[in-house]
PDB file of C-alpha atoms in Angstrom:
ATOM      1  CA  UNK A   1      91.296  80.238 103.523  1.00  0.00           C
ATOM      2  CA  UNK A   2      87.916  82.205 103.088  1.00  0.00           C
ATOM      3  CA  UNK A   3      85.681  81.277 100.268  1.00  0.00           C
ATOM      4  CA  UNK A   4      83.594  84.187  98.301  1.00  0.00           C
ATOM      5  CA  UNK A   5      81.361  83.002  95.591  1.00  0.00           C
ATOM      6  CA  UNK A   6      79.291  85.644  93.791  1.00  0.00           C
ATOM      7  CA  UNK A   7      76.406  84.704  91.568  1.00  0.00           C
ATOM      8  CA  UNK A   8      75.431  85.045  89.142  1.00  0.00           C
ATOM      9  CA  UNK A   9      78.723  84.851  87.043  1.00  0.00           C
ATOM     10  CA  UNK A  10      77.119  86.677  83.986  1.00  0.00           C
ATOM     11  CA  UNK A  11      74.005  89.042  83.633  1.00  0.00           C
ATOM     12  CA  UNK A  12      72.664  91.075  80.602  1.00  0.00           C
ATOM     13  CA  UNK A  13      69.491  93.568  81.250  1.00  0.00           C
ATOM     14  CA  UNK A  14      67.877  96.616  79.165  1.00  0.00           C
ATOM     15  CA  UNK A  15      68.050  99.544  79.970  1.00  0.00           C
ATOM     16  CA  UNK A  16      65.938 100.641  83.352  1.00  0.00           C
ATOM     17  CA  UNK A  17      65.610  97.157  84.723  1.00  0.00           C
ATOM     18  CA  UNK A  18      66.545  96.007  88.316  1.00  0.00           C
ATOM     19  CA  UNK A  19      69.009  93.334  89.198  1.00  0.00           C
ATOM     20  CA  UNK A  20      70.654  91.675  92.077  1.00  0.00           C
ATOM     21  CA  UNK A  21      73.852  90.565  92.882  1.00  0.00           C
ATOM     22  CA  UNK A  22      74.625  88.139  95.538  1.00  0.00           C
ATOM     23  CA  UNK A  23      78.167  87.335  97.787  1.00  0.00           C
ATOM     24  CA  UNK A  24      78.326  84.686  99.871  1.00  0.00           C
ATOM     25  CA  UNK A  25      81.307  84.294 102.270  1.00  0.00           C
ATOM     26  CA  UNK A  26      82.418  81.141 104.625  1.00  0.00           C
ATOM     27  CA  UNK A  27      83.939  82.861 107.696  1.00  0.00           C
ATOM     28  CA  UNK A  28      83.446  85.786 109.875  1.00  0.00           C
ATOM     29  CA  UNK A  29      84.841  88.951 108.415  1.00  0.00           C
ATOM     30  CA  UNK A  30      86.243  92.144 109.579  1.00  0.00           C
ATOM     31  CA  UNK A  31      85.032  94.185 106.555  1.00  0.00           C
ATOM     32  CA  UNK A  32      83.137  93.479 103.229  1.00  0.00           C
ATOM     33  CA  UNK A  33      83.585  95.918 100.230  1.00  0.00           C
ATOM     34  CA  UNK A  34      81.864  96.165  96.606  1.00  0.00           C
ATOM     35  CA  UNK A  35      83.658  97.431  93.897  1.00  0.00           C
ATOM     36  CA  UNK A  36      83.237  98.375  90.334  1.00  0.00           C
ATOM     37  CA  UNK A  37      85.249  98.017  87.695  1.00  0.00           C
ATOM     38  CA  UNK A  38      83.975 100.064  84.643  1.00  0.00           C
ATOM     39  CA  UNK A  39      84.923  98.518  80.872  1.00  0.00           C
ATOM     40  CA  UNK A  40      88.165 100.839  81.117  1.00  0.00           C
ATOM     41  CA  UNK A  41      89.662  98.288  83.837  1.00  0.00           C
ATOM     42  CA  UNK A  42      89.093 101.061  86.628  1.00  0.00           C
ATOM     43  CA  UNK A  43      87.729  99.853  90.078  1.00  0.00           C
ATOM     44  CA  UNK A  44      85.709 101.513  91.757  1.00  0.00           C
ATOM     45  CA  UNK A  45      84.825 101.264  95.612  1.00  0.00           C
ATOM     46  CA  UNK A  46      80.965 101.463  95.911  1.00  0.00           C
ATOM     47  CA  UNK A  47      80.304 100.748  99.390  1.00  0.00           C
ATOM     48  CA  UNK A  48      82.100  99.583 102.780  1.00  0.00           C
ATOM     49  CA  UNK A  49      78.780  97.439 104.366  1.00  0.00           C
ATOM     50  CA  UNK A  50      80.443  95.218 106.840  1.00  0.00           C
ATOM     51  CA  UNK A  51      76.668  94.271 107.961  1.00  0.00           C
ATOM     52  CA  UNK A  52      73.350  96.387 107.655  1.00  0.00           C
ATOM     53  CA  UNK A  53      72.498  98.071 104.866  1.00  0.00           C
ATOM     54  CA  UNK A  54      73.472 101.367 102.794  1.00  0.00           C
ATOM     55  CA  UNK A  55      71.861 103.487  99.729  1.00  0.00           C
ATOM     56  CA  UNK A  56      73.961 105.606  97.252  1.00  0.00           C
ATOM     57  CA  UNK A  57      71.270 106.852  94.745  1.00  0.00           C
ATOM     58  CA  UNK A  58      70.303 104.094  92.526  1.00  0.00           C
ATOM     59  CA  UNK A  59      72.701 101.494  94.748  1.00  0.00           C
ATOM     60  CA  UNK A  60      72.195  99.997  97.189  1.00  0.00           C
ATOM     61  CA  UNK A  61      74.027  97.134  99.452  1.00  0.00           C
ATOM     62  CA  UNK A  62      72.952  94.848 102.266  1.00  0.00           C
ATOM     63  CA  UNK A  63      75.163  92.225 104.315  1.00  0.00           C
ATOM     64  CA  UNK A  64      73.899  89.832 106.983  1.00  0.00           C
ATOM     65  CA  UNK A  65      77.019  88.767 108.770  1.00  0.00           C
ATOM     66  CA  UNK A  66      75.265  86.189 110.552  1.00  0.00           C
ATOM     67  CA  UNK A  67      74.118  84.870 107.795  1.00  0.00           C
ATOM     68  CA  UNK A  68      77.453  85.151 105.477  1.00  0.00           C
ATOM     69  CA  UNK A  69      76.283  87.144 102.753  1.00  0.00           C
ATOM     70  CA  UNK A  70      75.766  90.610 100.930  1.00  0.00           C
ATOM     71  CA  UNK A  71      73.594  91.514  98.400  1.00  0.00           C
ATOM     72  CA  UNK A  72      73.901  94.545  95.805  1.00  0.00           C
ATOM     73  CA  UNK A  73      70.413  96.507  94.373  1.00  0.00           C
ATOM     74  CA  UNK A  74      70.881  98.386  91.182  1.00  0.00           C
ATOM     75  CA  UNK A  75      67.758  99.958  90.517  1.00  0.00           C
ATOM     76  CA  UNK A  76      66.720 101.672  87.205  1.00  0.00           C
ATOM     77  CA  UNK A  77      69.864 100.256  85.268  1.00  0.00           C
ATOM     78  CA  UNK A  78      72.159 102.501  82.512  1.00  0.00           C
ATOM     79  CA  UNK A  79      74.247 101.606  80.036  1.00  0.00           C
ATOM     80  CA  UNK A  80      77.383 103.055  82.762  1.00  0.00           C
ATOM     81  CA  UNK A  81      76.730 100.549  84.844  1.00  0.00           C
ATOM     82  CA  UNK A  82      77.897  98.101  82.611  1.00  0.00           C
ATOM     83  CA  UNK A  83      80.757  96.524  83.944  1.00  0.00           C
ATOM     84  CA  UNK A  84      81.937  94.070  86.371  1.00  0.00           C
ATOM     85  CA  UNK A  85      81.007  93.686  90.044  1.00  0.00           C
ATOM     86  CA  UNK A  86      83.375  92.502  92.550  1.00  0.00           C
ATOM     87  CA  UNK A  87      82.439  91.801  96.630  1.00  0.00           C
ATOM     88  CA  UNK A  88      85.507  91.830  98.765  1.00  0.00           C
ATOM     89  CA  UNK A  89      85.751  90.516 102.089  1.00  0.00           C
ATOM     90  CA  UNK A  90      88.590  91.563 105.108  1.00  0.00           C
ATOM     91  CA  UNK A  91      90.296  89.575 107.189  1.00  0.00           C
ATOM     92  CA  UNK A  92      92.961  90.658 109.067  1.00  0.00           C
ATOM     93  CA  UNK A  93      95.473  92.598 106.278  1.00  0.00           C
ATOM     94  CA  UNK A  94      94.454  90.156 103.919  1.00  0.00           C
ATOM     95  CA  UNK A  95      91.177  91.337 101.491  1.00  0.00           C
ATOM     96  CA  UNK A  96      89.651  88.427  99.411  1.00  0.00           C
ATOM     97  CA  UNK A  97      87.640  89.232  96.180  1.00  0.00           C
ATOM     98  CA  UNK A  98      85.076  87.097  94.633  1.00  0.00           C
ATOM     99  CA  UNK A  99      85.264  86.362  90.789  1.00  0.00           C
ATOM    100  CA  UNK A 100      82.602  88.816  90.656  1.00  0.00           C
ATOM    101  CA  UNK A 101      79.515  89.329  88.316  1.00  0.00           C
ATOM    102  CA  UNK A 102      79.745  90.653  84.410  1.00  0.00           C
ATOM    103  CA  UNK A 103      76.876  92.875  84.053  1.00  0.00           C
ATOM    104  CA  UNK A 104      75.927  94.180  80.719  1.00  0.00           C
ATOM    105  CA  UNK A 105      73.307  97.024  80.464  1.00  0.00           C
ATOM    106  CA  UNK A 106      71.628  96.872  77.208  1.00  0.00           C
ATOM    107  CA  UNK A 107      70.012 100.440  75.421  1.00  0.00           C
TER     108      UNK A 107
ATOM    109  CA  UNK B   1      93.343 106.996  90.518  1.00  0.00           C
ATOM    110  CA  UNK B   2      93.941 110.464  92.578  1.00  0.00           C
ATOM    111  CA  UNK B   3      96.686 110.108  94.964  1.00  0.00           C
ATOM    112  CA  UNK B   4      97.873 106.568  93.808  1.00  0.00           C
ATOM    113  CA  UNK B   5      99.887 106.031  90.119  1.00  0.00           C
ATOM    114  CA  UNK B   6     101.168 103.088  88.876  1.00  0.00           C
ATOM    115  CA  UNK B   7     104.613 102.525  86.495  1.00  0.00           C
ATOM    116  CA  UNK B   8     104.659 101.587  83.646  1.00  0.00           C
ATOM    117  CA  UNK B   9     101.251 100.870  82.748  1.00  0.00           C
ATOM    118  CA  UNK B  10     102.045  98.673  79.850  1.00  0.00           C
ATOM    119  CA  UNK B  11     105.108  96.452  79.941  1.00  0.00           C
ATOM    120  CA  UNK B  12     106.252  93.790  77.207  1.00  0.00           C
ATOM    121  CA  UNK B  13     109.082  91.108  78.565  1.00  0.00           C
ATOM    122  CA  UNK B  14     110.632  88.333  77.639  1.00  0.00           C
ATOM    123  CA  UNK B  15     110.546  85.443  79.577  1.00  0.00           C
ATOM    124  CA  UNK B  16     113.670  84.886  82.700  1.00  0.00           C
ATOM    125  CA  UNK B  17     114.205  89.265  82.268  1.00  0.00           C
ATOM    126  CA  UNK B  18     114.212  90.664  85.860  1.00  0.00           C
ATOM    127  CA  UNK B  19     110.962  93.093  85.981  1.00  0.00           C
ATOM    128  CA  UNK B  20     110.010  95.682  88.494  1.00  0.00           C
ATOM    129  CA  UNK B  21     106.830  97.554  88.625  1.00  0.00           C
ATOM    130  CA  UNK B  22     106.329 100.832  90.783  1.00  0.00           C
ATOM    131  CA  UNK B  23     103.278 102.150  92.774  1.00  0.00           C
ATOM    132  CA  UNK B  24     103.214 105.726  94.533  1.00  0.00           C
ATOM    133  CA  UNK B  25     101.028 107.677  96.612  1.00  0.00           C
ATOM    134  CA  UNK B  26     100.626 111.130  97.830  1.00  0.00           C
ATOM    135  CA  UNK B  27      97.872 110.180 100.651  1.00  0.00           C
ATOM    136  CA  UNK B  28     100.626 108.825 103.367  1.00  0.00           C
ATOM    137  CA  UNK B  29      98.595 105.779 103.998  1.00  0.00           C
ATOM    138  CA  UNK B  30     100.104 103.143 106.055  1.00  0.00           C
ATOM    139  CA  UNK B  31      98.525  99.931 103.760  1.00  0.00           C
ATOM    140  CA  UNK B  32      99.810  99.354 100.572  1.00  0.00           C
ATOM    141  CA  UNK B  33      99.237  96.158  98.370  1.00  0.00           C
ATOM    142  CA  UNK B  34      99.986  94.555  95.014  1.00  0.00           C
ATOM    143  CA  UNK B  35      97.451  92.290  93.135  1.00  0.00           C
ATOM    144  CA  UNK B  36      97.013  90.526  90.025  1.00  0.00           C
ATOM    145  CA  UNK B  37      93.633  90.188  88.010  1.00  0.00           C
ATOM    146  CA  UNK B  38      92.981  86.767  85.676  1.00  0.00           C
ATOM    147  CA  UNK B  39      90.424  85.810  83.827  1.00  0.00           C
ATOM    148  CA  UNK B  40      87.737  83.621  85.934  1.00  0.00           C
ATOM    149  CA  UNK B  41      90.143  84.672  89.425  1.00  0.00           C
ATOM    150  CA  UNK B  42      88.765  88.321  90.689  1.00  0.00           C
ATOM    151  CA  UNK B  43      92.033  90.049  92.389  1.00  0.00           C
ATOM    152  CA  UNK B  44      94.693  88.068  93.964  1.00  0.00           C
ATOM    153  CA  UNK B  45      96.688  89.136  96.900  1.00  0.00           C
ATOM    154  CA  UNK B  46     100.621  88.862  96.309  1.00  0.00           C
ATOM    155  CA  UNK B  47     101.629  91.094  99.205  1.00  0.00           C
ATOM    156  CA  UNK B  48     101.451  93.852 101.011  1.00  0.00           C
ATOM    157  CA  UNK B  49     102.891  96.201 103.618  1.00  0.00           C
ATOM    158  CA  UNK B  50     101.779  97.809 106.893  1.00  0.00           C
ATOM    159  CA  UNK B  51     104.943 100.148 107.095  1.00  0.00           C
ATOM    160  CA  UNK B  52     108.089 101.098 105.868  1.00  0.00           C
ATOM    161  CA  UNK B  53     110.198  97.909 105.298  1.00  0.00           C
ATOM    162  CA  UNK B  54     107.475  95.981 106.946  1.00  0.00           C
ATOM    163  CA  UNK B  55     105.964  93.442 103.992  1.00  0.00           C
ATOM    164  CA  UNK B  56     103.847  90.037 104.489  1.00  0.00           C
ATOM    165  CA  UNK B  57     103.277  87.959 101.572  1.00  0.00           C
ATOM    166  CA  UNK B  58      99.755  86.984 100.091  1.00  0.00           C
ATOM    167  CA  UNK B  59      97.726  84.465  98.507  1.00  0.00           C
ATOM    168  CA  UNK B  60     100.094  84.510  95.417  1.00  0.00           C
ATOM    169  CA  UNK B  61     103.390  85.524  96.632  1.00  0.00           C
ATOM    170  CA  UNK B  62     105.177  82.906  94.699  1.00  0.00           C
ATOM    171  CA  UNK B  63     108.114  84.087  91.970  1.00  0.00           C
ATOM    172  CA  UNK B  64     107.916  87.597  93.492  1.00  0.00           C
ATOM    173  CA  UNK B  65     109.160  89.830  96.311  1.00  0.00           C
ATOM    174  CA  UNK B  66     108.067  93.340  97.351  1.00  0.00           C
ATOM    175  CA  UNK B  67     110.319  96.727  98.756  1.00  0.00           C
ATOM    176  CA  UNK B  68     108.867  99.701 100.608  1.00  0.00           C
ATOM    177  CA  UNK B  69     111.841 101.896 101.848  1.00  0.00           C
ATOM    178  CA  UNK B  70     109.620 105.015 101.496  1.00  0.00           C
ATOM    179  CA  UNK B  71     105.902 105.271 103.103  1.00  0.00           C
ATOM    180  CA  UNK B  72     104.751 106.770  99.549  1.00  0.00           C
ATOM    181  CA  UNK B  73     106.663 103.941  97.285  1.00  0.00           C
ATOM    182  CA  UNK B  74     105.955 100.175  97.024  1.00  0.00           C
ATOM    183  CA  UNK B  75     107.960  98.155  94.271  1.00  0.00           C
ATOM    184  CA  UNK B  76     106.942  94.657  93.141  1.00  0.00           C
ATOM    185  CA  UNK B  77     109.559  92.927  91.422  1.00  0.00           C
ATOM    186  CA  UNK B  78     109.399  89.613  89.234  1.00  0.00           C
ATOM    187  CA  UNK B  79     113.356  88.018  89.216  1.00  0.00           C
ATOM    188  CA  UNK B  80     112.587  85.793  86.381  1.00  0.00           C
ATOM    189  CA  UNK B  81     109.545  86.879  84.432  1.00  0.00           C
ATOM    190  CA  UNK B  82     107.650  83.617  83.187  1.00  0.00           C
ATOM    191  CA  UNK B  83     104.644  83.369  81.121  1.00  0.00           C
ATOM    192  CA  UNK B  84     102.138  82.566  83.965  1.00  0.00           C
ATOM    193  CA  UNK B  85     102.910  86.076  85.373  1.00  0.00           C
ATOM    194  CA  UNK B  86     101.417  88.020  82.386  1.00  0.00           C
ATOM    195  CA  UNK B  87      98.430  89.556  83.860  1.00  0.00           C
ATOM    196  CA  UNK B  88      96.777  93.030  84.547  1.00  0.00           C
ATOM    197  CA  UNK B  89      98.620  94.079  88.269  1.00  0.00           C
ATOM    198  CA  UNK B  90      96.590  96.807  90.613  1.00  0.00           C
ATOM    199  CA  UNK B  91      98.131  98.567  93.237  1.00  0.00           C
ATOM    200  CA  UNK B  92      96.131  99.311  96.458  1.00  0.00           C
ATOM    201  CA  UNK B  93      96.409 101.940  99.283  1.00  0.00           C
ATOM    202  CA  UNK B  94      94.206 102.058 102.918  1.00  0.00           C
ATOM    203  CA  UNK B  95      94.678 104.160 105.985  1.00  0.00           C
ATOM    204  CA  UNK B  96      94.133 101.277 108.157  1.00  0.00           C
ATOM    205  CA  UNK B  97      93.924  97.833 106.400  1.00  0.00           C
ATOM    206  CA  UNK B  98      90.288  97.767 107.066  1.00  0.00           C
ATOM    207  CA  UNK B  99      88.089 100.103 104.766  1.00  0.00           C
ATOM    208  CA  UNK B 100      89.175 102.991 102.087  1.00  0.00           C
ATOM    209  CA  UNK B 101      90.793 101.060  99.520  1.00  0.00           C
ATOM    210  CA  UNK B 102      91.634 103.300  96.296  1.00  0.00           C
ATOM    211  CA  UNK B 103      93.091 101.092  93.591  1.00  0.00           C
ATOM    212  CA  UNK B 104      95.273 102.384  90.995  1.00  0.00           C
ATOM    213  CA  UNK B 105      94.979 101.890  87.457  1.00  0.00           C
ATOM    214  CA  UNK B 106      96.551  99.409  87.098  1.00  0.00           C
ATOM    215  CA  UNK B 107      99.869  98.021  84.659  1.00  0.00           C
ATOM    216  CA  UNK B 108      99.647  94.944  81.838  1.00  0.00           C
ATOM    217  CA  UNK B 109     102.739  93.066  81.783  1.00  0.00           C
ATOM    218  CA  UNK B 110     102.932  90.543  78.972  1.00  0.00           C
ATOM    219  CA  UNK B 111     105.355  88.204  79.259  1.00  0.00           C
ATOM    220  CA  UNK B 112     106.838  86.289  76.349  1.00  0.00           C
TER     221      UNK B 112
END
């Protein structure tokens, strides 16, 4: 079946730094999706980017399909966005998640 | 999650007990799904359902089987609870399969 890797695993910041987050997928996909889940165990959808790339204020997401990957941009950092990142990728009826990335936002 | 709850949200077992937990949704979408969440594993597909009474299984279908008589009820049910099924279990709902996912809150089942 289809691989998703997401790196890096773990990532700690202060407050008002950037970050990336990187997904990397092995097959063609229908649909890729980033989600959220917030330290209460609540996920989140941030952004449905099956290729190109989107803003949501301080978000932002990018996927080359060609290329088999997505990238998330959080700019400016806060202590909410603490939490755990997941990339999810569609194919078919079936939707694959990555392990996805802890990130913890430091004051 | 608006539009999709999940029952009970915290279950204790014991281990070979029948167990079923319950997802509903007031947003008539077609998709519904059941996953489970482990450490080091992201979300795991057990199965889901296109329509009323129409289920496929997923990655992890193993030990359990689904029921959707109603287009607003999904039931996974464990026949014999074991310890490697105590995990954190989200329900899903999309309009087409594709995009729109809205999770629910999820249910902890603890199996012992």
């Amino acid at each position: 079946g289809i691989q998703v890797e997401q790196s890096p695993p773990d990532l700690i910041l202060q407050e008002g730094a950037n970050s990336t987050l990187r997904c990397n997928f092995s097959d063609s996909v229908n649909n890729l999706q980033w989600f959220h889940q917030n330290p209460w165990g609540q996920l989140i959808n941030l952004f449905y980017i099956p290729s190109g790339t989107k803003q949501n204020g301080r978000l932002s997401a990018t996927t080359v399909a060609t290329e088999r990957y997505s990238l998330l941009y959080i700019s400016s950092s806060q202590t909410t966005d603490s939490g755990v990142y997941f990339c999810a990728v569609v194919m078919g009826n079936d939707m694959r998640f990555g392990a996805g990335t802890r990130l913890t936002v430091k004051p | 999650d608006a539009g999709i709850t999940q029952s009970p949200r915290h279950k204790v077992t014991e281990t070979g007990t029948p167990v079923t937990l319950r997802c509903h949704q007031t947003e008539n979408h077609r998709y519904m799904y059941w996953y489970r969440q482990d450490p080091g594993h992201g979300l795991r597909l057990i199965h889901y359902s296109y329509g009323v009474k129409d289920t496929d299984k997923g990655e992890v279908s193993d030990g359990y089987s689904v029921s959707r008589s109603k287009t607003e009820d999904f039931l996974l049910t464990l026949e014999s609870a074991t310890s490697s099924q105590t995990s954190v279990y989200f329900c899903a709902i999309s309009i087409n399969g594709n995009y729109g996912y809205t999770f629910g809150s999820g249910t902890r089942l603890t199996v012992v």
